[in-house]
Coordinates of C-alpha atoms in Angstrom, one line a residue:
X1 CA -11.6 9.6 -24.5
X2 CA -13.9 9.6 -21.5
X3 CA -15.0 7.2 -18.8
X4 CA -17.1 7.0 -15.7
X5 CA -16.3 5.9 -12.2
X6 CA -18.4 4.1 -9.7
X7 CA -17.8 4.5 -6.0
X8 CA -19.9 1.9 -4.1
X9 CA -20.7 1.2 -0.5
X10 CA -20.4 4.9 0.6
X11 CA -22.4 6.5 3.3
X12 CA -25.8 7.8 2.2
X13 CA -25.3 11.3 3.6
X14 CA -22.4 11.9 1.1
X15 CA -24.8 11.3 -1.9
X16 CA -26.8 14.4 -1.0
X17 CA -23.8 16.6 -1.9
X18 CA -22.9 14.8 -5.2
X19 CA -24.4 15.1 -8.7
X20 CA -24.0 13.3 -12.0
X21 CA -21.0 14.6 -14.0
X22 CA -19.8 16.7 -11.0
X23 CA -16.1 17.5 -11.2
X24 CA -14.1 16.8 -8.0
X25 CA -10.7 18.4 -7.6
X26 CA -7.9 16.0 -6.9
X27 CA -7.4 15.4 -3.2
X28 CA -10.8 16.7 -2.2
X29 CA -12.7 14.4 0.3
X30 CA -16.2 13.9 -1.0
X31 CA -17.5 10.8 0.8
X32 CA -17.0 8.3 3.6
X33 CA -17.5 4.6 4.0
X34 CA -21.0 3.5 4.7
X35 CA -21.9 1.7 7.9
X36 CA -23.0 -1.9 7.4
X37 CA -26.7 -1.1 7.7
X38 CA -26.5 1.2 4.6
X39 CA -24.0 -0.7 2.5
X40 CA -25.5 -4.2 2.3
X41 CA -24.2 -5.3 5.7
X42 CA -20.6 -5.5 4.4
X43 CA -17.7 -4.3 6.5
X44 CA -16.8 -0.8 5.5
X45 CA -14.9 -0.8 2.2
X46 CA -14.9 1.0 -1.2
X47 CA -16.0 -0.5 -4.4
X48 CA -14.2 1.5 -7.1
X49 CA -15.0 0.7 -10.8
X50 CA -14.1 2.3 -14.1
X51 CA -16.7 2.1 -16.8
X52 CA -16.3 3.0 -20.4
X53 CA -20.0 3.0 -21.4
X54 CA -22.9 3.3 -18.9
X55 CA -25.2 1.7 -21.5
X56 CA -28.7 2.3 -20.2
X57 CA -27.8 2.2 -16.5
X58 CA -28.3 5.3 -14.3
X59 CA -27.5 5.6 -10.6
X60 CA -26.0 2.1 -10.4
X61 CA -24.1 -0.3 -12.5
X62 CA -23.3 -4.1 -12.2
X63 CA -20.3 -4.7 -10.0
X64 CA -20.3 -8.5 -10.6
X65 CA -21.1 -10.7 -13.6
X66 CA -21.4 -14.3 -14.7
X67 CA -18.1 -16.0 -15.3
X68 CA -19.2 -16.8 -18.8
X69 CA -19.4 -13.0 -19.5
X70 CA -16.1 -12.1 -17.9
X71 CA -14.3 -11.1 -21.1
X72 CA -17.2 -8.8 -22.2
X73 CA -17.3 -7.0 -18.8
X74 CA -13.5 -6.7 -18.5
X75 CA -13.5 -4.9 -21.8
X76 CA -16.2 -2.6 -20.5
X77 CA -14.7 -2.2 -17.0
X78 CA -10.8 -2.2 -17.0
X79 CA -8.7 -2.9 -14.0
X80 CA -9.0 0.1 -11.7
X81 CA -5.4 -0.1 -10.8
X82 CA -4.6 2.0 -13.9
X83 CA -5.9 4.9 -11.8
X84 CA -5.4 3.7 -8.2
X85 CA -1.8 2.3 -8.6
X86 CA -2.2 0.1 -5.5
X87 CA -0.9 -3.2 -6.9
X88 CA 2.6 -1.9 -6.3
X89 CA 1.9 -2.3 -2.6
X90 CA 0.7 -5.9 -2.8
X91 CA 3.1 -8.5 -1.3
X92 CA 2.9 -12.2 -1.6

């Protein structure tokens, strides 16, 4: 069983020290949030995505999809909370 992870909206300088299939030891900082001018003019945040099959994509992967294709993409990209475990902190 294997999977890929996508970390979006990071600072560009961090990419220089990363490579495809690089192993990163748990707890090791490896990037920082990108400033708005380098992350699509969004406020600093992390886009974290789990991907089972990269298909023919390299270097990037769709982070959104058409609503009509929702089930297909949810099967390909499961809820990242299975790794992050952040939902336990959500309050309503």
